[in-house]
Short mmCIF file of C-alpha atoms in Angstrom, two decimals:
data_model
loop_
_atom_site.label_atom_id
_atom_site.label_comp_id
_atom_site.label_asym_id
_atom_site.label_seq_id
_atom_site.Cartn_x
_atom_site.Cartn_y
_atom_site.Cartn_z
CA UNK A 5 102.16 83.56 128.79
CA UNK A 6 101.05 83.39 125.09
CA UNK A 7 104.38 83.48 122.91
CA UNK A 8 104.38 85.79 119.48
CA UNK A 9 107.03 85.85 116.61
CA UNK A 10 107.01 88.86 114.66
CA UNK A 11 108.35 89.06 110.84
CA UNK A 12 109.70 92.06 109.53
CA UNK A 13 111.69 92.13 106.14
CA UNK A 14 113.43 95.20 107.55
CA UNK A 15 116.50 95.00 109.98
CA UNK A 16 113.96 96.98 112.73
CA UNK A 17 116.82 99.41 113.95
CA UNK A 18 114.04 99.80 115.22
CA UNK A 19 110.74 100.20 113.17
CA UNK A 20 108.33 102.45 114.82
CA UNK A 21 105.10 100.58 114.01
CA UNK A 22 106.45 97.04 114.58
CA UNK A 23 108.21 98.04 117.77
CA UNK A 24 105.30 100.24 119.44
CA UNK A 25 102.74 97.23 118.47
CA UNK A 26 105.29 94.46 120.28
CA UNK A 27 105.35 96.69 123.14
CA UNK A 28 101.70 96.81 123.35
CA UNK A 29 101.40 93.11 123.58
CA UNK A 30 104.52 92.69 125.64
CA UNK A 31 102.39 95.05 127.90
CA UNK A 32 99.23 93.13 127.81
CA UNK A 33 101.33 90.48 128.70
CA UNK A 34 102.59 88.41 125.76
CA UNK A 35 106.19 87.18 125.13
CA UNK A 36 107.19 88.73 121.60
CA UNK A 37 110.16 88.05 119.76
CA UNK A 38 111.07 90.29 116.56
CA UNK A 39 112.59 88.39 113.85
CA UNK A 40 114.24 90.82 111.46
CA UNK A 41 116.28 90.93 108.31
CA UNK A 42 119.11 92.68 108.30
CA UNK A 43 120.16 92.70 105.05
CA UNK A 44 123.12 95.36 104.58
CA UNK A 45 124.32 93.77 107.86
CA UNK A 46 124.14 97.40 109.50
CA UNK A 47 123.05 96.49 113.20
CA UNK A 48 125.63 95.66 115.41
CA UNK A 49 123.51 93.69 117.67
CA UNK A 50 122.32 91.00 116.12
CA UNK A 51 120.17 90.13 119.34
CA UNK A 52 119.20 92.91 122.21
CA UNK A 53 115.74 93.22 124.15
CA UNK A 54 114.27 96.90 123.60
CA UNK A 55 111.34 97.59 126.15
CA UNK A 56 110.68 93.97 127.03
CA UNK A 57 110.95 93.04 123.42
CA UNK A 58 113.25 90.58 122.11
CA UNK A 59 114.82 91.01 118.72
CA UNK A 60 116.43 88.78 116.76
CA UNK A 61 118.43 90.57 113.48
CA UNK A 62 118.64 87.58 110.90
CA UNK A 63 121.76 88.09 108.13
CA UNK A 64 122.18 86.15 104.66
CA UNK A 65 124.60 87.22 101.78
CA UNK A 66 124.42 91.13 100.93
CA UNK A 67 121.41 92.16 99.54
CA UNK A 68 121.42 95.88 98.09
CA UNK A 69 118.19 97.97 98.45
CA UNK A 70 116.40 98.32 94.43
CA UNK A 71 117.80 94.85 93.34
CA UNK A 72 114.95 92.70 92.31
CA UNK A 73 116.11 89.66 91.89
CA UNK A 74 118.61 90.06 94.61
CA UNK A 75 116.28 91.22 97.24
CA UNK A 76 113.79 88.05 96.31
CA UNK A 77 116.82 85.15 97.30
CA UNK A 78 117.92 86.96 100.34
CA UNK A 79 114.30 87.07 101.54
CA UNK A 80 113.44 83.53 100.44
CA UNK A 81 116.75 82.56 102.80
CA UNK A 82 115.49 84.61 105.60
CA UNK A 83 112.08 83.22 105.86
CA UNK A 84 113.62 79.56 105.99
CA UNK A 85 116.34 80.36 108.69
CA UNK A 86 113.16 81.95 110.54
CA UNK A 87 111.46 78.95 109.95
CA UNK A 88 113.98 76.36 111.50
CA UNK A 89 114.19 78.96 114.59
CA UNK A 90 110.20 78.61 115.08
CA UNK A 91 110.76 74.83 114.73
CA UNK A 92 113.08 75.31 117.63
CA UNK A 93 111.28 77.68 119.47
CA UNK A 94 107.57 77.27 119.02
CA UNK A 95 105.27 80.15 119.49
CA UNK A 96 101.36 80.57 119.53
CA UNK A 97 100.84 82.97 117.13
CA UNK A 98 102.89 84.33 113.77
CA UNK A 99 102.72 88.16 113.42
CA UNK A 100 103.65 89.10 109.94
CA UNK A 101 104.03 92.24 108.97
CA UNK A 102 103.26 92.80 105.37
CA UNK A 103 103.09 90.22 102.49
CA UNK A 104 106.77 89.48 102.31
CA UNK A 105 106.75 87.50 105.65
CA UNK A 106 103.35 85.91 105.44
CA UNK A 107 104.21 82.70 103.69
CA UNK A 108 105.91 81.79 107.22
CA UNK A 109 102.43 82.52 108.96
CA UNK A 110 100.52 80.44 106.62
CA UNK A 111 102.82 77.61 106.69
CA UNK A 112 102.84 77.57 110.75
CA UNK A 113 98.61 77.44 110.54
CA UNK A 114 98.79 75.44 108.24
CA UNK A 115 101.40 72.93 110.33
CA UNK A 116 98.61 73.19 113.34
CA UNK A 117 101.34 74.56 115.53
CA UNK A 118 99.39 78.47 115.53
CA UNK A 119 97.44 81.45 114.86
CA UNK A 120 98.51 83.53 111.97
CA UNK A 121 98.37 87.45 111.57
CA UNK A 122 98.56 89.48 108.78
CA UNK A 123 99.42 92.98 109.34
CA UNK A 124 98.75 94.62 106.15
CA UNK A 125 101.08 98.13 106.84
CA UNK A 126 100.57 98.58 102.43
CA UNK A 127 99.30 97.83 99.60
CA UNK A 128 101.97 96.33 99.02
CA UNK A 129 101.74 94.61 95.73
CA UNK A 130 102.00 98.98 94.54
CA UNK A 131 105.74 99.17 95.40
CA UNK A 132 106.99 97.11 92.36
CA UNK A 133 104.82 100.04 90.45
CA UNK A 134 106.64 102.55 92.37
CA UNK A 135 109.71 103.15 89.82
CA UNK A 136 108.08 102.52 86.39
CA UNK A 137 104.25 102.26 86.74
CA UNK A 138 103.61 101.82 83.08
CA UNK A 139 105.99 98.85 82.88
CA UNK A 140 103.87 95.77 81.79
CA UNK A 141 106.29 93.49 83.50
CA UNK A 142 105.73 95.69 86.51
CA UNK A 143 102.24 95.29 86.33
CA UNK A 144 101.76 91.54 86.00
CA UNK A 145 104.57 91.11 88.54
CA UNK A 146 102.28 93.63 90.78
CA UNK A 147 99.05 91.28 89.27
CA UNK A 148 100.94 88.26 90.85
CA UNK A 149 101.74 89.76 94.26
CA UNK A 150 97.68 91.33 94.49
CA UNK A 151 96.73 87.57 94.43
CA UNK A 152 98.98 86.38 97.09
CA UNK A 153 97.41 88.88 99.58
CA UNK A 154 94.34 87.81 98.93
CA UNK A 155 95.54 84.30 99.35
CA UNK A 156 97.27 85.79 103.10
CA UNK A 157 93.97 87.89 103.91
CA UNK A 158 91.52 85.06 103.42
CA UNK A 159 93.77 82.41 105.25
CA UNK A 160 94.81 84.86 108.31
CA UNK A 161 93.21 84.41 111.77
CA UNK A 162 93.56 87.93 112.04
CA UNK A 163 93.94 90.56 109.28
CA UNK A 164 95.53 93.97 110.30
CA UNK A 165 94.82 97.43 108.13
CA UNK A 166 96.28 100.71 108.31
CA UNK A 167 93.57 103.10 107.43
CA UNK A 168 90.07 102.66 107.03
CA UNK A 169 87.55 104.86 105.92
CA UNK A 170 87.37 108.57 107.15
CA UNK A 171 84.46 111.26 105.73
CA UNK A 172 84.16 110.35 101.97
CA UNK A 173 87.31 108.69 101.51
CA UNK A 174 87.72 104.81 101.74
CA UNK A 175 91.24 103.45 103.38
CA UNK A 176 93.17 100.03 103.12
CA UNK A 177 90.13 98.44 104.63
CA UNK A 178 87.14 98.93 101.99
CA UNK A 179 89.60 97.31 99.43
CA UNK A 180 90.38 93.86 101.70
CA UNK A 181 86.40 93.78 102.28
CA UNK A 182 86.22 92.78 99.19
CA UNK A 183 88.25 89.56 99.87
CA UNK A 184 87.40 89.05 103.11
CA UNK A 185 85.65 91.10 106.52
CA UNK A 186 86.17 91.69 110.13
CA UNK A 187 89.92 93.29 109.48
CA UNK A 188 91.02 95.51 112.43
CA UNK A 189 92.30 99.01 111.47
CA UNK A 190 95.12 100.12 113.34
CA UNK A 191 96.54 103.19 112.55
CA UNK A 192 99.96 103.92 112.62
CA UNK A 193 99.75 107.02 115.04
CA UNK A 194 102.46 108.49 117.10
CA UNK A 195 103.25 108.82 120.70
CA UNK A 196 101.18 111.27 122.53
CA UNK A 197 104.09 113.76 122.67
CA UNK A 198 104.05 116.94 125.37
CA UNK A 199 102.95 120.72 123.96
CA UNK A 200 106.49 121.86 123.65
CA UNK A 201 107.30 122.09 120.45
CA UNK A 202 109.31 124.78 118.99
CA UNK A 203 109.97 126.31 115.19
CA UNK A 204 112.97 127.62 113.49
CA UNK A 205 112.93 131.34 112.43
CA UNK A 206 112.99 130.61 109.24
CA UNK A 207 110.51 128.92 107.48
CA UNK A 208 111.49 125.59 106.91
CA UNK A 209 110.44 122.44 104.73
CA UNK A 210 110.67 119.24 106.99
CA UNK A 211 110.77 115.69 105.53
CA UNK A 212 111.63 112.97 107.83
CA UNK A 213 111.62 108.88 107.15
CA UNK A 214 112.24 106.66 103.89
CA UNK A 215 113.97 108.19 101.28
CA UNK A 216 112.22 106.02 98.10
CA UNK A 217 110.46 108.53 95.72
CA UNK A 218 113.27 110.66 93.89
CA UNK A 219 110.38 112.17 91.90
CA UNK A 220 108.80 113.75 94.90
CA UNK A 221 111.90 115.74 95.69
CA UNK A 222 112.21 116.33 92.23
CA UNK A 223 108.93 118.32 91.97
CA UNK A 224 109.96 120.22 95.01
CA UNK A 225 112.84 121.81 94.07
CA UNK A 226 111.01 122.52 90.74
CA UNK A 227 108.53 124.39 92.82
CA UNK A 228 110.60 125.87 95.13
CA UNK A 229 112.93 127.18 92.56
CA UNK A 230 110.04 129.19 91.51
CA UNK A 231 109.60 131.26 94.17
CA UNK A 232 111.85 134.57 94.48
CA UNK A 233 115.07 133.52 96.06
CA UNK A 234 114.59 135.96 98.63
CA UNK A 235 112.37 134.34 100.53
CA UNK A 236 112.63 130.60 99.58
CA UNK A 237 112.28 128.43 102.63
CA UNK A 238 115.33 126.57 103.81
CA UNK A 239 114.44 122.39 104.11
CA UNK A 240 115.38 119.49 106.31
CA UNK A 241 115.36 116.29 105.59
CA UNK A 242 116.90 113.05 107.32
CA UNK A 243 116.37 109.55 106.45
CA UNK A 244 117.34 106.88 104.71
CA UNK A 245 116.07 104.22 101.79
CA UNK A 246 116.63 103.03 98.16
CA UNK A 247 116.72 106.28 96.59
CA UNK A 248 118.73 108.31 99.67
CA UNK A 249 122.02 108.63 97.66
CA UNK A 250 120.28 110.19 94.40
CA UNK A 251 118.21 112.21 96.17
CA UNK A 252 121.29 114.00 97.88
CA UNK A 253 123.37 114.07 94.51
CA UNK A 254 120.06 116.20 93.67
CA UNK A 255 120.34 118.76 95.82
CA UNK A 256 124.22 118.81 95.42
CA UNK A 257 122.95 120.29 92.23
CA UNK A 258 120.92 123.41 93.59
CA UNK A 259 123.18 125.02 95.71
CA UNK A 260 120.87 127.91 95.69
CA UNK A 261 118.38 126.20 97.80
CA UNK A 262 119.46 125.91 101.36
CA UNK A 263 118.97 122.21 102.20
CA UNK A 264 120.83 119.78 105.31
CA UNK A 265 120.26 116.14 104.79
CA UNK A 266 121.12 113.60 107.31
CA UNK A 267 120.84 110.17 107.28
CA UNK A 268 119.41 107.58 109.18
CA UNK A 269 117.74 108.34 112.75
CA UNK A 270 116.39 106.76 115.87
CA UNK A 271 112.37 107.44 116.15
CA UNK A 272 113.81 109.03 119.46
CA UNK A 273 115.26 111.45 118.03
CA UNK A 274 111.76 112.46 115.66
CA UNK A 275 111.20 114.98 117.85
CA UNK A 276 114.00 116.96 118.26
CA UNK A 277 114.21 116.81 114.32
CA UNK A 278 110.24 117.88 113.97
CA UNK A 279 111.17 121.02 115.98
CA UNK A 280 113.59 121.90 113.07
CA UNK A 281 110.89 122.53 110.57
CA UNK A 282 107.96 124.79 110.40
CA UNK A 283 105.52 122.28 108.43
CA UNK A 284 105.78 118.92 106.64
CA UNK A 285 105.88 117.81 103.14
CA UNK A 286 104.17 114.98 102.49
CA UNK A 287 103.47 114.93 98.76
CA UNK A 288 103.67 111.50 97.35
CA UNK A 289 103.25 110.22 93.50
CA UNK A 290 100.23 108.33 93.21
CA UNK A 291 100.49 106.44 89.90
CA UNK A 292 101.69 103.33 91.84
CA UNK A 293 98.17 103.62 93.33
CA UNK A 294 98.01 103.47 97.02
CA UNK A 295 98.38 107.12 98.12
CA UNK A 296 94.78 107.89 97.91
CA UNK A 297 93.76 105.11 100.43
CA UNK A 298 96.42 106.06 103.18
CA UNK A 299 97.48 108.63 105.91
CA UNK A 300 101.22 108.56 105.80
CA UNK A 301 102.96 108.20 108.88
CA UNK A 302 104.69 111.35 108.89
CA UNK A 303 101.64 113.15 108.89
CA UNK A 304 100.49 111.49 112.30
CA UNK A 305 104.19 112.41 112.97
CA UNK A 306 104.00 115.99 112.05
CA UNK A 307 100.33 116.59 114.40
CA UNK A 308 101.67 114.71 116.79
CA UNK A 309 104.53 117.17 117.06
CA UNK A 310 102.72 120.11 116.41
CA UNK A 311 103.61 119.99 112.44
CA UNK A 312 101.52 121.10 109.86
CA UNK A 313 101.56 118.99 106.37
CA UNK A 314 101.13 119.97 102.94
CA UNK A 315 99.95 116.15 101.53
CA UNK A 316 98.12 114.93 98.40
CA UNK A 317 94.94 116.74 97.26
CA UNK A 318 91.51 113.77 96.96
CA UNK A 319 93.34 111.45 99.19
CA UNK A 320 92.57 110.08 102.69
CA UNK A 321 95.06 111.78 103.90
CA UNK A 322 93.62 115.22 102.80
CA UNK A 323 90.41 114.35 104.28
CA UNK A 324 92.04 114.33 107.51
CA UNK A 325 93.53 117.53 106.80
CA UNK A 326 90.39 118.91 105.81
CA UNK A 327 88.24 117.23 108.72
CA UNK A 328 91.22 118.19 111.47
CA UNK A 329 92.84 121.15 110.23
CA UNK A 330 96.01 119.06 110.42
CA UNK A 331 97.35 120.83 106.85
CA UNK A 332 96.91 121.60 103.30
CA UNK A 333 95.95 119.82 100.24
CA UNK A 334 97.28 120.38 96.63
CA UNK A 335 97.29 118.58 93.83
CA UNK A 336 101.17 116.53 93.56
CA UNK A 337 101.71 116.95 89.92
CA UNK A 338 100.98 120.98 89.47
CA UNK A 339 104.33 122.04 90.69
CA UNK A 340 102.62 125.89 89.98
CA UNK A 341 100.08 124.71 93.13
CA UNK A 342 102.67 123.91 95.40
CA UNK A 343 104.98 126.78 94.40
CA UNK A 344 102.09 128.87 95.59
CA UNK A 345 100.74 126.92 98.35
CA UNK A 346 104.59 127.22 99.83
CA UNK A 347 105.05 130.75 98.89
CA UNK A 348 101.36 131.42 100.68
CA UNK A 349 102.62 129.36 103.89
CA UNK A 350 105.85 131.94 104.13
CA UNK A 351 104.18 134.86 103.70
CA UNK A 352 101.61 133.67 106.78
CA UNK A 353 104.83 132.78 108.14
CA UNK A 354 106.48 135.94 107.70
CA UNK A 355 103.71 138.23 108.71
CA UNK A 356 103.50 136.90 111.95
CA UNK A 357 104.80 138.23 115.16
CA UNK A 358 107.39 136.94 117.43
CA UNK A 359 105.03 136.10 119.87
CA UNK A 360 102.96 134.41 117.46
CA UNK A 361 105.78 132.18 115.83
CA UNK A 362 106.85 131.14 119.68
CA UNK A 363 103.46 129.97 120.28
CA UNK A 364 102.37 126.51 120.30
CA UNK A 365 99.66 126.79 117.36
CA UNK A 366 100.71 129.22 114.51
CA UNK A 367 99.14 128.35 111.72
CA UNK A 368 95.80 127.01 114.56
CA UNK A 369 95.09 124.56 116.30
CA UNK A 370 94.85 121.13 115.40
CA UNK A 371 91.45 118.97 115.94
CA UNK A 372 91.08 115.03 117.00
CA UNK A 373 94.25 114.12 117.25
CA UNK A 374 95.13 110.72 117.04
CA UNK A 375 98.07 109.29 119.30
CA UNK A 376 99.32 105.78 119.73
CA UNK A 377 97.50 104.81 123.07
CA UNK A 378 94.04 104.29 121.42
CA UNK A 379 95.13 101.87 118.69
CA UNK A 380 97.00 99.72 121.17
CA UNK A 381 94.00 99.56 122.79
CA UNK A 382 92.41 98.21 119.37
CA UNK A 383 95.73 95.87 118.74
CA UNK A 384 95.24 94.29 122.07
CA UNK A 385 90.91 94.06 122.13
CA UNK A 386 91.75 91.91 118.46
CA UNK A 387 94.47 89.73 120.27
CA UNK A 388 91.92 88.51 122.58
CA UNK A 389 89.19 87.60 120.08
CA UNK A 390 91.45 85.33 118.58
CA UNK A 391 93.00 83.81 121.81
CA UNK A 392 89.81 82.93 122.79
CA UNK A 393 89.46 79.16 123.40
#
């Protein structure tokens, strides 16, 4: 039985993507072990098995979410204690997902010990944009983190991408071509969920997942704010992430728009929260410069669960929406566009009868879905081109 060690810089409580791809594998019939980084020290259980999966919660000193320098050490330490535990348990193959844990990968290839995989979930040199994108130290720090995937993508047995191209639009995949070819795209779809979805009686905003973008929420109060309180939509939103705290202090500030925030929640319990909205916002800012080549998760999410989106206009994702009828496109920045677009989406809302609102498809049907089943197909079809002898 072929062993895997997957890297995660997260503390996987768990993570949807890294979890549903070890189960794949686990079902295929590899022995995967998650090594993860739990560093708030939040988990209880530092080890547990989860479907057939082991996982394996690594700690080091406290390292705050938004802290730089911080965040840099405690990761550094984490990839060596992950090291000695591969010395001590070898494994046939390295699974790293995203750049942070693929200096571990490399050095195992490199060592002769096994295969290396770099599952590219981001572009993830962007996220040091995210916060100030016209910072020049931001920028050659992003510079210096564009190189080292390169470096990964070239030197990986097998190179993972989330999106590739769809219609016009180009995904993560046209921009590694152009360091190196044959990467796999796996999307990161979601369970193939049963038709019973419901929808609250009164229109409702849904956002569910990381909470990193204050800006985003920002620009929807703005636009919501403009539409006549009388029929502003109430919204939902649970998560958690770097910028979860200011976000609620936010909305502390606006009583006037009805608004419950949770925190952090078990993809279990997606569900159950999806049936407490009547569509999905999914607007992102795009001046760190990724948003145009992905499909967010939470809009598989939302189709999966019957879930409309309103996402970025010119994006991947709004090709999708276009090609699928999944949702709406509208440009991020013109909070006049959304205010509309929202106000347009009540008013459909509104106008519809009982029977209409109870059905599965009010705002239509939804075309090609996408659920998790066929891209675990993919994940496993690439695991054997690279196992073979």
């Amino acid at each position: 039985m072929p062993k895997i060690a997957m890297l995660v810089s997260n503390r996987h409580d768990p993570d949807p993507r890294v979890q549903k791809e070890a189960e794949a594998l686990t079902k295929a019939g590899y022995s995967v072990c998650i090594y993860a980084y739990d560093r708030l020290h939040e988990i209880s259980a530092e080890k547990e098995i989860i479907n057939g999966v082991e996982i394996n919660r690594i700690r080091t000193q406290l390292v705050p979410y938004g802290k730089i320098l911080k965040t840099g050490k405690g990761l550094r330490q984490f990839r060596s204690i992950v090291k000695k535990k591969l010395l001590q348990s070898p494994v046939d193959i390295v699974h790293c997902h995203d750049q942070d844990t693929c200096s571990v990968g490399l050095w195992w290839k490199k060592q002769g010990r096994g295969k290396f995989v770099f599952d590219a979930h981001d572009l993830y040199w962007t996220w040091l944009l995210l916060p100030n994108p016209k910072s020049l130290i931001r920028k050659f720090g992003a510079l210096i983190l564009k190189r080292r995937d390169k470096k990964y993508a070239q030197n990986a047995d097998l190179l993972i991408v989330a999106t590739g191209k769809i219609g016009e639009k180009n995904g993560y995949q046209e921009i590694y071509n152009k360091w190196r070819e044959n990467s796999v795209v796996i999307f990161n779809a979601e369970n193939n969920y049963s038709d019973s979805w419901s929808y609250p009686e009164q229109f409702t905003i849904g956002y569910f997942g990381n909470l990193r973008d204050y800006k985003m929420f920002k620009t929807l109060i703005d636009a919501i704010l403009l539409i006549d309180e009388k029929i502003r939509p109430h919204l939902r939103i649970a998560g958690s992430g770097a910028a979860s705290k200011e976000i609620a202090k936010l909305f502390d500030k606006f009583p006037q728009i009805n608004c419950k925030i949770s925190g952090r929640y078990n993809h279990s319990e997606l569900k159950s929260l999806m049936d407490e909205s009547t569509v999905q916002y999914c607007l992102y800012s795009r001046k760190r410069g990724n948003i145009e080549f992905t499909v967010p998760a939470k809009l598989f999410s939302a189709a999966a669960c019957g879930k409309k989106a309103m996402v970025n206009f010119n994006s991947l994702a709004s090709e999708v929406c276009n090609l699928n009828d999944w949702g709406w496109e509208v440009d991020e920045e013109n909070i006049n566009e959304i205010s509309k677009l929202i106000e347009k989406l009540i008013h459909t809302w509104n106008n519809l009868s009982t029977e209409q609102k109870n059905s599965q498809f009010p705002f239509g049907e939804f075309k090609n879905k996408i659920n998790w089943d066929s891209q675990a197909e993919k994940l496993v079809e690439a695991y054997k081109i690279i196992n073979k002898p």
